[in-house]
Amino acid sequence: MYQNIHNPKLYIDGRPVEMVDSANFTDNGSNQLQTLSATFSDTHLSKMSLMNKKVEFYLNKGSFDGAPLFRGYIREHNSTDAKVTISAQDVRIFLTGDGVVPIVIDDKDNYDGYTAVQFLHDYITNKINTNETIINTNTLKEMDKPIFMTGVRGTTIPYEAIASKLKEKIDDESDTDRLDFEKIYEYFIDIIHMDDTSGITIRKSTILDNPQYTFSFHDGIISISYKNRPPANKGISNFGGSQVVFEYGNSPQGLKGMKVEAEGNSRGEVRENMIGKVLLAQRYDKEITLEVTKGYDIGLGNIIHITTDDKDINGNYRVTSKSISVSKSKTTCRLSCNNKPLKLSDYLN
């Protein structure tokens, strides 16, 4: 029988919180912020103003963790005489959200010549870390294929501007004579929690051939569920008022279209740039959810191997989201694989 050996600890503004009733951590990927909600009994904290206070949550599996599972800042809280409930988001909240003042990029003040990473470094250094290190910039490493800010103009939220650019950026290493969607990679923003601070980085998805973890019903899986989902196999762009289309395969599961932003100076270039995005969608044909007894420290984008009696789902998968729920009686960890969130506006029926 699975035994819960976790000893979670919650800190607010550096102060340990006593009598934590429950805590729920979620990382949904797709450049969304990590969240933590918690309910606890602490008469001292219930009388404090908790808004924007720093929160750190340690899972402590068998020993004290050097770095927290989550570090962020409280955005909502509710206090009564008996209970306090908080909701926090990771440090990227200082780059996005209602509280961030948009920046104006024009012909006079702009980031022409800057890469996206250099832009983030400059903004964090000069706009956020003015009095203390809120977001560690040491984790910002240049991309292997940089995105440039040249020509970017308008009023924008920093994080949203970078996330939007990453959404359209892929690295296609397929042989030009043989399209291979296993050699098409995408980029995403990730958070790194260190001993004292947290930083952000831009990662590239890795090839599926090298799993870092293995799961089976004898080793790690409590339960598993999945459903098949027909991937988008037809890309549609608009170039110069006319439609550009790329269709992949013979659509055995039916035709599913996706809108793709036009990139290129001709219909041919737009279609060529569309191919990689349509092929990338072929990866996401299953939604798999695992409840597990190990792998609580798995990062998004890591590769796992699943072995069960169902041959239809055996194989390697990317972890796309993670949630951990803690109560007084147990700790539950759920992983989602190849479950890239869909936006209805991106797809055409």
PDB file of N, CA and C in Angstrom, residues 253-339:
ATOM      1  N   GLN A 253      -9.231  10.263 -39.486  1.00  0.00           N
ATOM      2  CA  GLN A 253     -10.128  10.554 -38.370  1.00  0.00           C
ATOM      3  C   GLN A 253     -10.982  11.790 -38.622  1.00  0.00           C
ATOM      4  N   GLY A 254     -10.989  12.250 -39.866  1.00  0.00           N
ATOM      5  CA  GLY A 254     -11.763  13.434 -40.191  1.00  0.00           C
ATOM      6  C   GLY A 254     -10.877  14.662 -40.279  1.00  0.00           C
ATOM      7  N   LEU A 255     -11.347  15.643 -41.006  1.00  0.00           N
ATOM      8  CA  LEU A 255     -10.586  16.861 -41.237  1.00  0.00           C
ATOM      9  C   LEU A 255     -10.727  17.805 -40.047  1.00  0.00           C
ATOM     10  N   LYS A 256      -9.596  18.280 -39.543  1.00  0.00           N
ATOM     11  CA  LYS A 256      -9.581  19.226 -38.428  1.00  0.00           C
ATOM     12  C   LYS A 256      -8.635  20.353 -38.772  1.00  0.00           C
ATOM     13  N   GLY A 257      -9.147  21.553 -38.846  1.00  0.00           N
ATOM     14  CA  GLY A 257      -8.338  22.692 -39.270  1.00  0.00           C
ATOM     15  C   GLY A 257      -7.856  23.534 -38.111  1.00  0.00           C
ATOM     16  N   MET A 258      -6.767  24.276 -38.335  1.00  0.00           N
ATOM     17  CA  MET A 258      -6.254  25.203 -37.343  1.00  0.00           C
ATOM     18  C   MET A 258      -5.799  26.484 -38.039  1.00  0.00           C
ATOM     19  N   LYS A 259      -6.095  27.598 -37.414  1.00  0.00           N
ATOM     20  CA  LYS A 259      -5.643  28.880 -37.938  1.00  0.00           C
ATOM     21  C   LYS A 259      -4.179  29.066 -37.613  1.00  0.00           C
ATOM     22  N   VAL A 260      -3.406  29.500 -38.598  1.00  0.00           N
ATOM     23  CA  VAL A 260      -1.972  29.718 -38.432  1.00  0.00           C
ATOM     24  C   VAL A 260      -1.644  31.128 -38.892  1.00  0.00           C
ATOM     25  N   GLU A 261      -0.936  31.870 -38.062  1.00  0.00           N
ATOM     26  CA  GLU A 261      -0.562  33.227 -38.436  1.00  0.00           C
ATOM     27  C   GLU A 261       0.377  33.188 -39.642  1.00  0.00           C
ATOM     28  N   ALA A 262       0.095  34.034 -40.632  1.00  0.00           N
ATOM     29  CA  ALA A 262       0.895  34.051 -41.856  1.00  0.00           C
ATOM     30  C   ALA A 262       2.296  34.580 -41.580  1.00  0.00           C
ATOM     31  N   GLU A 263       3.304  33.792 -41.982  1.00  0.00           N
ATOM     32  CA  GLU A 263       4.701  34.208 -41.870  1.00  0.00           C
ATOM     33  C   GLU A 263       5.371  34.017 -43.214  1.00  0.00           C
ATOM     34  N   GLY A 264       5.893  35.095 -43.773  1.00  0.00           N
ATOM     35  CA  GLY A 264       6.574  34.999 -45.062  1.00  0.00           C
ATOM     36  C   GLY A 264       6.188  36.136 -45.984  1.00  0.00           C
ATOM     37  N   ASN A 265       6.929  36.253 -47.066  1.00  0.00           N
ATOM     38  CA  ASN A 265       6.717  37.348 -48.016  1.00  0.00           C
ATOM     39  C   ASN A 265       6.024  36.888 -49.290  1.00  0.00           C
ATOM     40  N   SER A 266       5.619  35.617 -49.339  1.00  0.00           N
ATOM     41  CA  SER A 266       4.902  35.100 -50.498  1.00  0.00           C
ATOM     42  C   SER A 266       4.016  33.949 -50.042  1.00  0.00           C
ATOM     43  N   ARG A 267       3.096  33.548 -50.904  1.00  0.00           N
ATOM     44  CA  ARG A 267       2.217  32.423 -50.565  1.00  0.00           C
ATOM     45  C   ARG A 267       3.045  31.159 -50.320  1.00  0.00           C
ATOM     46  N   GLY A 268       4.123  30.983 -51.095  1.00  0.00           N
ATOM     47  CA  GLY A 268       4.968  29.805 -50.925  1.00  0.00           C
ATOM     48  C   GLY A 268       5.667  29.792 -49.574  1.00  0.00           C
ATOM     49  N   GLU A 269       6.193  30.953 -49.156  1.00  0.00           N
ATOM     50  CA  GLU A 269       6.862  31.032 -47.855  1.00  0.00           C
ATOM     51  C   GLU A 269       5.873  30.818 -46.721  1.00  0.00           C
ATOM     52  N   VAL A 270       4.686  31.391 -46.850  1.00  0.00           N
ATOM     53  CA  VAL A 270       3.662  31.218 -45.810  1.00  0.00           C
ATOM     54  C   VAL A 270       3.306  29.750 -45.674  1.00  0.00           C
ATOM     55  N   ARG A 271       3.126  29.064 -46.800  1.00  0.00           N
ATOM     56  CA  ARG A 271       2.777  27.635 -46.747  1.00  0.00           C
ATOM     57  C   ARG A 271       3.911  26.817 -46.153  1.00  0.00           C
ATOM     58  N   GLU A 272       5.157  27.138 -46.524  1.00  0.00           N
ATOM     59  CA  GLU A 272       6.301  26.400 -46.004  1.00  0.00           C
ATOM     60  C   GLU A 272       6.423  26.558 -44.489  1.00  0.00           C
ATOM     61  N   ASN A 273       6.208  27.775 -43.994  1.00  0.00           N
ATOM     62  CA  ASN A 273       6.284  28.017 -42.561  1.00  0.00           C
ATOM     63  C   ASN A 273       5.112  27.406 -41.809  1.00  0.00           C
ATOM     64  N   MET A 274       4.026  27.145 -42.508  1.00  0.00           N
ATOM     65  CA  MET A 274       2.847  26.543 -41.894  1.00  0.00           C
ATOM     66  C   MET A 274       3.045  25.053 -41.654  1.00  0.00           C
ATOM     67  N   ILE A 275       3.861  24.414 -42.469  1.00  0.00           N
ATOM     68  CA  ILE A 275       3.994  22.953 -42.429  1.00  0.00           C
ATOM     69  C   ILE A 275       4.405  22.470 -41.045  1.00  0.00           C
ATOM     70  N   GLY A 276       5.432  23.103 -40.464  1.00  0.00           N
ATOM     71  CA  GLY A 276       5.921  22.668 -39.168  1.00  0.00           C
ATOM     72  C   GLY A 276       4.868  22.746 -38.087  1.00  0.00           C
ATOM     73  N   LYS A 277       4.042  23.791 -38.102  1.00  0.00           N
ATOM     74  CA  LYS A 277       3.015  23.954 -37.075  1.00  0.00           C
ATOM     75  C   LYS A 277       1.927  22.888 -37.200  1.00  0.00           C
ATOM     76  N   VAL A 278       1.569  22.543 -38.421  1.00  0.00           N
ATOM     77  CA  VAL A 278       0.569  21.489 -38.615  1.00  0.00           C
ATOM     78  C   VAL A 278       1.127  20.142 -38.180  1.00  0.00           C
ATOM     79  N   LEU A 279       2.393  19.881 -38.540  1.00  0.00           N
ATOM     80  CA  LEU A 279       3.008  18.622 -38.126  1.00  0.00           C
ATOM     81  C   LEU A 279       3.155  18.542 -36.614  1.00  0.00           C
ATOM     82  N   LEU A 280       3.460  19.683 -35.980  1.00  0.00           N
ATOM     83  CA  LEU A 280       3.588  19.707 -34.531  1.00  0.00           C
ATOM     84  C   LEU A 280       2.289  19.285 -33.857  1.00  0.00           C
ATOM     85  N   ALA A 281       1.162  19.654 -34.456  1.00  0.00           N
ATOM     86  CA  ALA A 281      -0.133  19.298 -33.880  1.00  0.00           C
ATOM     87  C   ALA A 281      -0.385  17.798 -33.880  1.00  0.00           C
ATOM     88  N   GLN A 282       0.336  17.056 -34.737  1.00  0.00           N
ATOM     89  CA  GLN A 282       0.120  15.610 -34.806  1.00  0.00           C
ATOM     90  C   GLN A 282       0.547  14.898 -33.525  1.00  0.00           C
ATOM     91  N   ARG A 283       1.388  15.530 -32.722  1.00  0.00           N
ATOM     92  CA  ARG A 283       1.823  14.912 -31.478  1.00  0.00           C
ATOM     93  C   ARG A 283       0.688  14.770 -30.476  1.00  0.00           C
ATOM     94  N   TYR A 284      -0.254  15.657 -30.542  1.00  0.00           N
ATOM     95  CA  TYR A 284      -1.246  15.738 -29.472  1.00  0.00           C
ATOM     96  C   TYR A 284      -2.521  15.013 -29.862  1.00  0.00           C
ATOM     97  N   ASP A 285      -2.437  13.671 -29.935  1.00  0.00           N
ATOM     98  CA  ASP A 285      -3.596  12.887 -30.322  1.00  0.00           C
ATOM     99  C   ASP A 285      -4.196  12.124 -29.150  1.00  0.00           C
ATOM    100  N   LYS A 286      -3.604  12.256 -27.941  1.00  0.00           N
ATOM    101  CA  LYS A 286      -4.144  11.614 -26.750  1.00  0.00           C
ATOM    102  C   LYS A 286      -4.091  12.576 -25.573  1.00  0.00           C
ATOM    103  N   GLU A 287      -5.035  12.439 -24.694  1.00  0.00           N
ATOM    104  CA  GLU A 287      -5.024  13.146 -23.420  1.00  0.00           C
ATOM    105  C   GLU A 287      -4.893  12.090 -22.332  1.00  0.00           C
ATOM    106  N   ILE A 288      -3.782  12.097 -21.628  1.00  0.00           N
ATOM    107  CA  ILE A 288      -3.496  11.074 -20.625  1.00  0.00           C
ATOM    108  C   ILE A 288      -3.336  11.727 -19.263  1.00  0.00           C
ATOM    109  N   THR A 289      -4.000  11.195 -18.258  1.00  0.00           N
ATOM    110  CA  THR A 289      -3.882  11.678 -16.890  1.00  0.00           C
ATOM    111  C   THR A 289      -3.460  10.538 -15.984  1.00  0.00           C
ATOM    112  N   LEU A 290      -2.406  10.766 -15.220  1.00  0.00           N
ATOM    113  CA  LEU A 290      -1.881   9.771 -14.292  1.00  0.00           C
ATOM    114  C   LEU A 290      -1.979  10.285 -12.862  1.00  0.00           C
ATOM    115  N   GLU A 291      -2.431   9.442 -11.957  1.00  0.00           N
ATOM    116  CA  GLU A 291      -2.225   9.705 -10.539  1.00  0.00           C
ATOM    117  C   GLU A 291      -1.055   8.841 -10.123  1.00  0.00           C
ATOM    118  N   VAL A 292      -0.038   9.450  -9.512  1.00  0.00           N
ATOM    119  CA  VAL A 292       1.230   8.759  -9.309  1.00  0.00           C
ATOM    120  C   VAL A 292       1.703   8.850  -7.862  1.00  0.00           C
ATOM    121  N   THR A 293       2.622   7.949  -7.533  1.00  0.00           N
ATOM    122  CA  THR A 293       3.229   7.940  -6.206  1.00  0.00           C
ATOM    123  C   THR A 293       4.661   8.453  -6.235  1.00  0.00           C
ATOM    124  N   LYS A 294       5.158   8.791  -7.405  1.00  0.00           N
ATOM    125  CA  LYS A 294       6.524   9.311  -7.536  1.00  0.00           C
ATOM    126  C   LYS A 294       6.526  10.379  -8.626  1.00  0.00           C
ATOM    127  N   GLY A 295       7.682  11.023  -8.783  1.00  0.00           N
ATOM    128  CA  GLY A 295       7.790  12.031  -9.830  1.00  0.00           C
ATOM    129  C   GLY A 295       7.195  13.368  -9.460  1.00  0.00           C
ATOM    130  N   TYR A 296       7.092  13.652  -8.161  1.00  0.00           N
ATOM    131  CA  TYR A 296       6.543  14.937  -7.729  1.00  0.00           C
ATOM    132  C   TYR A 296       7.401  16.111  -8.203  1.00  0.00           C
ATOM    133  N   ASP A 297       8.675  15.847  -8.463  1.00  0.00           N
ATOM    134  CA  ASP A 297       9.588  16.901  -8.885  1.00  0.00           C
ATOM    135  C   ASP A 297       9.723  16.990 -10.398  1.00  0.00           C
ATOM    136  N   ILE A 298       8.946  16.226 -11.144  1.00  0.00           N
ATOM    137  CA  ILE A 298       9.021  16.268 -12.607  1.00  0.00           C
ATOM    138  C   ILE A 298       8.702  17.665 -13.119  1.00  0.00           C
ATOM    139  N   GLY A 299       9.552  18.158 -14.013  1.00  0.00           N
ATOM    140  CA  GLY A 299       9.295  19.447 -14.633  1.00  0.00           C
ATOM    141  C   GLY A 299       8.510  19.291 -15.922  1.00  0.00           C
ATOM    142  N   LEU A 300       7.781  20.330 -16.286  1.00  0.00           N
ATOM    143  CA  LEU A 300       7.032  20.277 -17.533  1.00  0.00           C
ATOM    144  C   LEU A 300       8.008  20.175 -18.706  1.00  0.00           C
ATOM    145  N   GLY A 301       7.616  19.374 -19.692  1.00  0.00           N
ATOM    146  CA  GLY A 301       8.481  19.122 -20.837  1.00  0.00           C
ATOM    147  C   GLY A 301       9.328  17.879 -20.678  1.00  0.00           C
ATOM    148  N   ASN A 302       9.439  17.345 -19.445  1.00  0.00           N
ATOM    149  CA  ASN A 302      10.195  16.108 -19.239  1.00  0.00           C
ATOM    150  C   ASN A 302       9.494  14.939 -19.928  1.00  0.00           C
ATOM    151  N   ILE A 303      10.275  13.956 -20.323  1.00  0.00           N
ATOM    152  CA  ILE A 303       9.754  12.782 -21.023  1.00  0.00           C
ATOM    153  C   ILE A 303       9.597  11.626 -20.040  1.00  0.00           C
ATOM    154  N   ILE A 304       8.435  10.967 -20.068  1.00  0.00           N
ATOM    155  CA  ILE A 304       8.215   9.786 -19.250  1.00  0.00           C
ATOM    156  C   ILE A 304       7.832   8.616 -20.155  1.00  0.00           C
ATOM    157  N   HIS A 305       8.084   7.411 -19.674  1.00  0.00           N
ATOM    158  CA  HIS A 305       7.662   6.211 -20.389  1.00  0.00           C
ATOM    159  C   HIS A 305       6.575   5.518 -19.586  1.00  0.00           C
ATOM    160  N   ILE A 306       5.480   5.176 -20.256  1.00  0.00           N
ATOM    161  CA  ILE A 306       4.343   4.519 -19.620  1.00  0.00           C
ATOM    162  C   ILE A 306       4.252   3.086 -20.125  1.00  0.00           C
ATOM    163  N   THR A 307       4.166   2.142 -19.189  1.00  0.00           N
ATOM    164  CA  THR A 307       3.994   0.732 -19.521  1.00  0.00           C
ATOM    165  C   THR A 307       2.769   0.195 -18.793  1.00  0.00           C
ATOM    166  N   THR A 308       1.771  -0.270 -19.553  1.00  0.00           N
ATOM    167  CA  THR A 308       0.564  -0.854 -18.978  1.00  0.00           C
ATOM    168  C   THR A 308       0.167  -2.064 -19.818  1.00  0.00           C
ATOM    169  N   ASP A 309      -0.957  -2.673 -19.471  1.00  0.00           N
ATOM    170  CA  ASP A 309      -1.480  -3.779 -20.277  1.00  0.00           C
ATOM    171  C   ASP A 309      -2.168  -3.290 -21.538  1.00  0.00           C
ATOM    172  N   ASP A 310      -2.394  -1.987 -21.635  1.00  0.00           N
ATOM    173  CA  ASP A 310      -3.060  -1.398 -22.798  1.00  0.00           C
ATOM    174  C   ASP A 310      -1.996  -0.913 -23.782  1.00  0.00           C
ATOM    175  N   LYS A 311      -1.783  -1.648 -24.850  1.00  0.00           N
ATOM    176  CA  LYS A 311      -0.733  -1.317 -25.813  1.00  0.00           C
ATOM    177  C   LYS A 311      -0.999  -0.004 -26.534  1.00  0.00           C
ATOM    178  N   ASP A 312      -2.240   0.446 -26.506  1.00  0.00           N
ATOM    179  CA  ASP A 312      -2.587   1.675 -27.209  1.00  0.00           C
ATOM    180  C   ASP A 312      -1.962   2.907 -26.567  1.00  0.00           C
ATOM    181  N   ILE A 313      -1.613   2.802 -25.289  1.00  0.00           N
ATOM    182  CA  ILE A 313      -1.049   3.984 -24.625  1.00  0.00           C
ATOM    183  C   ILE A 313       0.396   3.775 -24.167  1.00  0.00           C
ATOM    184  N   ASN A 314       0.947   2.608 -24.348  1.00  0.00           N
ATOM    185  CA  ASN A 314       2.342   2.396 -23.964  1.00  0.00           C
ATOM    186  C   ASN A 314       3.271   3.227 -24.847  1.00  0.00           C
ATOM    187  N   GLY A 315       4.282   3.814 -24.229  1.00  0.00           N
ATOM    188  CA  GLY A 315       5.230   4.599 -25.013  1.00  0.00           C
ATOM    189  C   GLY A 315       5.735   5.800 -24.244  1.00  0.00           C
ATOM    190  N   ASN A 316       6.397   6.709 -24.956  1.00  0.00           N
ATOM    191  CA  ASN A 316       6.985   7.906 -24.360  1.00  0.00           C
ATOM    192  C   ASN A 316       6.064   9.106 -24.555  1.00  0.00           C
ATOM    193  N   TYR A 317       5.995   9.949 -23.528  1.00  0.00           N
ATOM    194  CA  TYR A 317       5.132  11.125 -23.564  1.00  0.00           C
ATOM    195  C   TYR A 317       5.798  12.293 -22.859  1.00  0.00           C
ATOM    196  N   ARG A 318       5.398  13.491 -23.279  1.00  0.00           N
ATOM    197  CA  ARG A 318       5.822  14.706 -22.582  1.00  0.00           C
ATOM    198  C   ARG A 318       4.834  15.054 -21.477  1.00  0.00           C
ATOM    199  N   VAL A 319       5.371  15.475 -20.349  1.00  0.00           N
ATOM    200  CA  VAL A 319       4.516  15.975 -19.267  1.00  0.00           C
ATOM    201  C   VAL A 319       4.141  17.417 -19.603  1.00  0.00           C
ATOM    202  N   THR A 320       2.841  17.680 -19.663  1.00  0.00           N
ATOM    203  CA  THR A 320       2.378  19.008 -20.065  1.00  0.00           C
ATOM    204  C   THR A 320       1.736  19.789 -18.936  1.00  0.00           C
ATOM    205  N   SER A 321       1.342  19.119 -17.849  1.00  0.00           N
ATOM    206  CA  SER A 321       0.838  19.832 -16.679  1.00  0.00           C
ATOM    207  C   SER A 321       0.970  18.941 -15.456  1.00  0.00           C
ATOM    208  N   LYS A 322       0.954  19.582 -14.292  1.00  0.00           N
ATOM    209  CA  LYS A 322       1.126  18.857 -13.037  1.00  0.00           C
ATOM    210  C   LYS A 322       0.317  19.541 -11.950  1.00  0.00           C
ATOM    211  N   SER A 323      -0.316  18.740 -11.102  1.00  0.00           N
ATOM    212  CA  SER A 323      -1.018  19.287  -9.944  1.00  0.00           C
ATOM    213  C   SER A 323      -0.730  18.421  -8.729  1.00  0.00           C
ATOM    214  N   ILE A 324      -0.548  19.052  -7.590  1.00  0.00           N
ATOM    215  CA  ILE A 324      -0.297  18.361  -6.333  1.00  0.00           C
ATOM    216  C   ILE A 324      -1.244  18.915  -5.274  1.00  0.00           C
ATOM    217  N   SER A 325      -1.985  18.031  -4.647  1.00  0.00           N
ATOM    218  CA  SER A 325      -2.931  18.427  -3.600  1.00  0.00           C
ATOM    219  C   SER A 325      -2.501  17.797  -2.285  1.00  0.00           C
ATOM    220  N   VAL A 326      -2.465  18.613  -1.240  1.00  0.00           N
ATOM    221  CA  VAL A 326      -2.032  18.162   0.077  1.00  0.00           C
ATOM    222  C   VAL A 326      -3.150  18.409   1.078  1.00  0.00           C
ATOM    223  N   SER A 327      -3.467  17.385   1.850  1.00  0.00           N
ATOM    224  CA  SER A 327      -4.418  17.523   2.952  1.00  0.00           C
ATOM    225  C   SER A 327      -3.772  16.924   4.194  1.00  0.00           C
ATOM    226  N   LYS A 328      -4.489  16.912   5.292  1.00  0.00           N
ATOM    227  CA  LYS A 328      -3.931  16.363   6.523  1.00  0.00           C
ATOM    228  C   LYS A 328      -3.725  14.853   6.434  1.00  0.00           C
ATOM    229  N   SER A 329      -4.463  14.202   5.549  1.00  0.00           N
ATOM    230  CA  SER A 329      -4.406  12.745   5.488  1.00  0.00           C
ATOM    231  C   SER A 329      -3.557  12.193   4.349  1.00  0.00           C
ATOM    232  N   LYS A 330      -3.383  12.954   3.249  1.00  0.00           N
ATOM    233  CA  LYS A 330      -2.630  12.400   2.126  1.00  0.00           C
ATOM    234  C   LYS A 330      -2.143  13.483   1.177  1.00  0.00           C
ATOM    235  N   THR A 331      -1.256  13.061   0.283  1.00  0.00           N
ATOM    236  CA  THR A 331      -0.758  13.917  -0.790  1.00  0.00           C
ATOM    237  C   THR A 331      -1.050  13.231  -2.118  1.00  0.00           C
ATOM    238  N   THR A 332      -1.626  13.980  -3.052  1.00  0.00           N
ATOM    239  CA  THR A 332      -1.999  13.436  -4.351  1.00  0.00           C
ATOM    240  C   THR A 332      -1.277  14.196  -5.457  1.00  0.00           C
ATOM    241  N   CYS A 333      -0.670  13.448  -6.379  1.00  0.00           N
ATOM    242  CA  CYS A 333       0.015  14.065  -7.514  1.00  0.00           C
ATOM    243  C   CYS A 333      -0.589  13.543  -8.808  1.00  0.00           C
ATOM    244  N   ARG A 334      -0.949  14.445  -9.705  1.00  0.00           N
ATOM    245  CA  ARG A 334      -1.489  14.082 -11.012  1.00  0.00           C
ATOM    246  C   ARG A 334      -0.654  14.723 -12.112  1.00  0.00           C
ATOM    247  N   LEU A 335      -0.359  13.933 -13.114  1.00  0.00           N
ATOM    248  CA  LEU A 335       0.386  14.397 -14.273  1.00  0.00           C
ATOM    249  C   LEU A 335      -0.483  14.276 -15.508  1.00  0.00           C
ATOM    250  N   SER A 336      -0.418  15.260 -16.375  1.00  0.00           N
ATOM    251  CA  SER A 336      -1.075  15.184 -17.681  1.00  0.00           C
ATOM    252  C   SER A 336       0.003  15.131 -18.747  1.00  0.00           C
ATOM    253  N   CYS A 337      -0.221  14.294 -19.751  1.00  0.00           N
ATOM    254  CA  CYS A 337       0.762  14.101 -20.812  1.00  0.00           C
ATOM    255  C   CYS A 337       0.096  14.288 -22.171  1.00  0.00           C
ATOM    256  N   ASN A 338       0.827  14.966 -23.076  1.00  0.00           N
ATOM    257  CA  ASN A 338       0.290  15.242 -24.412  1.00  0.00           C
ATOM    258  C   ASN A 338      -1.121  15.819 -24.351  1.00  0.00           C
ATOM    259  N   ASN A 339      -1.307  16.661 -23.382  1.00  0.00           N
ATOM    260  CA  ASN A 339      -2.620  17.252 -23.159  1.00  0.00           C
ATOM    261  C   ASN A 339      -2.500  18.759 -23.306  1.00  0.00           C
TER     262      ASN A 339
END
